[in-house]
PDB file of C-alpha atoms in Angstrom:
ATOM      1  CA  MET G   1    -101.612  63.503  55.995  1.00 59.00           C
ATOM      2  CA  LYS G   2    -101.794  66.777  54.622  1.00 75.00           C
ATOM      3  CA  LEU G   3     -99.131  69.007  56.095  1.00 79.00           C
ATOM      4  CA  LYS G   4    -100.516  72.769  57.017  1.00 86.00           C
ATOM      5  CA  LEU G   5     -97.774  75.519  57.829  1.00 92.00           C
ATOM      6  CA  THR G   6     -99.442  77.716  60.241  1.00 94.00           C
ATOM      7  CA  PRO G   7     -97.816  80.746  62.353  1.00 95.00           C
ATOM      8  CA  LEU G   8     -97.117  78.841  65.069  1.00 95.00           C
ATOM      9  CA  ASN G   9     -96.024  75.974  63.558  1.00 94.00           C
ATOM     10  CA  ILE G  10     -92.717  78.141  62.515  1.00 95.00           C
ATOM     11  CA  LEU G  11     -92.176  80.107  65.792  1.00 95.00           C
ATOM     12  CA  SER G  12     -92.598  76.247  68.126  1.00 96.00           C
ATOM     13  CA  ALA G  13     -89.993  75.215  65.488  1.00 95.00           C
ATOM     14  CA  GLY G  14     -87.746  78.420  66.038  1.00 96.00           C
ATOM     15  CA  LEU G  15     -88.457  77.399  70.081  1.00 95.00           C
ATOM     16  CA  ILE G  16     -87.294  74.001  69.639  1.00 96.00           C
ATOM     17  CA  THR G  17     -84.222  75.520  67.339  1.00 95.00           C
ATOM     18  CA  ALA G  18     -83.136  77.685  70.770  1.00 93.00           C
ATOM     19  CA  ILE G  19     -83.693  75.268  73.263  1.00 93.00           C
ATOM     20  CA  VAL G  20     -81.271  72.974  71.418  1.00 92.00           C
ATOM     21  CA  TYR G  21     -78.271  75.806  70.754  1.00 91.00           C
ATOM     22  CA  LEU G  22     -78.871  76.833  75.027  1.00 89.00           C
ATOM     23  CA  PHE G  23     -78.152  72.877  75.584  1.00 86.00           C
ATOM     24  CA  ILE G  24     -75.138  72.326  73.345  1.00 88.00           C
ATOM     25  CA  PHE G  25     -74.122  75.298  74.170  1.00 86.00           C
ATOM     26  CA  PRO G  26     -73.987  75.511  78.150  1.00 79.00           C
ATOM     27  CA  ASP G  27     -72.662  78.965  80.205  1.00 82.00           C
ATOM     28  CA  GLU G  28     -70.097  77.991  83.251  1.00 83.00           C
ATOM     29  CA  TYR G  29     -73.137  79.332  85.623  1.00 84.00           C
ATOM     30  CA  GLY G  30     -75.715  77.060  84.417  1.00 78.00           C
ATOM     31  CA  TRP G  31     -78.861  79.868  83.310  1.00 85.00           C
ATOM     32  CA  ARG G  32     -78.814  78.966  79.735  1.00 84.00           C
ATOM     33  CA  LYS G  33     -80.007  75.549  80.814  1.00 82.00           C
ATOM     34  CA  LEU G  34     -83.200  78.390  83.205  1.00 85.00           C
ATOM     35  CA  GLY G  35     -83.534  79.641  79.833  1.00 86.00           C
ATOM     36  CA  ALA G  36     -84.606  76.168  78.020  1.00 88.00           C
ATOM     37  CA  ILE G  37     -86.683  75.567  80.662  1.00 90.00           C
ATOM     38  CA  SER G  38     -88.663  78.423  79.555  1.00 92.00           C
ATOM     39  CA  LEU G  39     -88.533  78.372  76.093  1.00 93.00           C
ATOM     40  CA  GLY G  40     -89.733  74.473  76.875  1.00 94.00           C
ATOM     41  CA  LEU G  41     -93.267  75.876  78.404  1.00 95.00           C
ATOM     42  CA  MET G  42     -93.467  78.853  75.716  1.00 94.00           C
ATOM     43  CA  PHE G  43     -93.397  76.189  73.037  1.00 96.00           C
ATOM     44  CA  ALA G  44     -95.428  73.716  74.527  1.00 96.00           C
ATOM     45  CA  CYS G  45     -98.143  76.738  74.552  1.00 94.00           C
ATOM     46  CA  THR G  46     -97.619  76.890  71.554  1.00 95.00           C
ATOM     47  CA  VAL G  47     -97.999  73.523  69.942  1.00 95.00           C
ATOM     48  CA  ILE G  48    -101.323  73.096  72.250  1.00 96.00           C
ATOM     49  CA  SER G  49    -102.879  77.040  71.208  1.00 95.00           C
ATOM     50  CA  ASP G  50    -101.865  75.166  67.734  1.00 94.00           C
ATOM     51  CA  ILE G  51    -104.069  71.852  68.401  1.00 93.00           C
ATOM     52  CA  ILE G  52    -106.977  74.492  70.184  1.00 95.00           C
ATOM     53  CA  PHE G  53    -107.027  76.447  66.985  1.00 94.00           C
ATOM     54  CA  ARG G  54    -106.847  73.661  63.857  1.00 92.00           C
ATOM     55  CA  PHE G  55    -109.345  71.897  66.193  1.00 93.00           C
ATOM     56  CA  PHE G  56    -112.061  75.354  65.637  1.00 94.00           C
ATOM     57  CA  PHE G  57    -111.109  76.556  62.760  1.00 92.00           C
ATOM     58  CA  LYS G  58    -110.804  74.136  59.451  1.00 89.00           C
ATOM     59  CA  ASP G  59    -109.997  76.788  56.598  1.00 91.00           C
ATOM     60  CA  LEU G  60    -106.197  77.382  56.581  1.00 91.00           C
ATOM     61  CA  LYS G  61    -106.952  81.085  55.503  1.00 94.00           C
ATOM     62  CA  ARG G  62    -108.768  81.695  58.804  1.00 95.00           C
ATOM     63  CA  ILE G  63    -106.614  79.944  60.921  1.00 94.00           C
ATOM     64  CA  TRP G  64    -103.775  81.726  59.631  1.00 95.00           C
ATOM     65  CA  ILE G  65    -105.015  85.188  60.304  1.00 95.00           C
ATOM     66  CA  VAL G  66    -106.081  84.235  63.880  1.00 95.00           C
ATOM     67  CA  GLU G  67    -102.920  82.578  64.860  1.00 95.00           C
ATOM     68  CA  VAL G  68    -101.039  85.828  63.786  1.00 96.00           C
ATOM     69  CA  VAL G  69    -103.943  87.702  65.450  1.00 96.00           C
ATOM     70  CA  PHE G  70    -103.130  85.820  68.430  1.00 95.00           C
ATOM     71  CA  LEU G  71     -99.284  86.279  67.964  1.00 94.00           C
ATOM     72  CA  ILE G  72    -100.021  90.014  67.712  1.00 96.00           C
ATOM     73  CA  PHE G  73    -102.231  90.078  71.257  1.00 96.00           C
ATOM     74  CA  ALA G  74     -99.815  88.457  73.027  1.00 93.00           C
ATOM     75  CA  ALA G  75     -97.035  90.671  71.667  1.00 93.00           C
ATOM     76  CA  VAL G  76     -98.222  93.515  72.836  1.00 96.00           C
ATOM     77  CA  LEU G  77     -99.394  91.890  75.617  1.00 95.00           C
ATOM     78  CA  ILE G  78     -95.788  91.586  76.822  1.00 92.00           C
ATOM     79  CA  ILE G  79     -95.002  94.957  75.761  1.00 95.00           C
ATOM     80  CA  ILE G  80     -97.478  96.385  78.226  1.00 96.00           C
ATOM     81  CA  LEU G  81     -97.445  94.423  80.960  1.00 95.00           C
ATOM     82  CA  GLN G  82     -93.208  95.349  81.039  1.00 94.00           C
ATOM     83  CA  LYS G  83     -93.946  99.018  81.185  1.00 91.00           C
ATOM     84  CA  ILE G  84     -95.951  98.135  84.566  1.00 84.00           C
TER      85      ILE G  84
END
């Protein structure tokens, strides 16, 4: 089995690290656990998106391009929605 590293895999690893950090170092009010839930949902979305992109695109270079564009689009959309 070949391991194909993609931008969404890297983001998923960062999200898992953040979730573990929030559970290891909790605060006194429990807000970090609430944040870990939202990060868990983001993790699930990145894994599902990565599987979908791998299904449609077989070439690793094309997967990288599509996933980077997807991440930039998501970031711009979040910024636009925060301004409203």
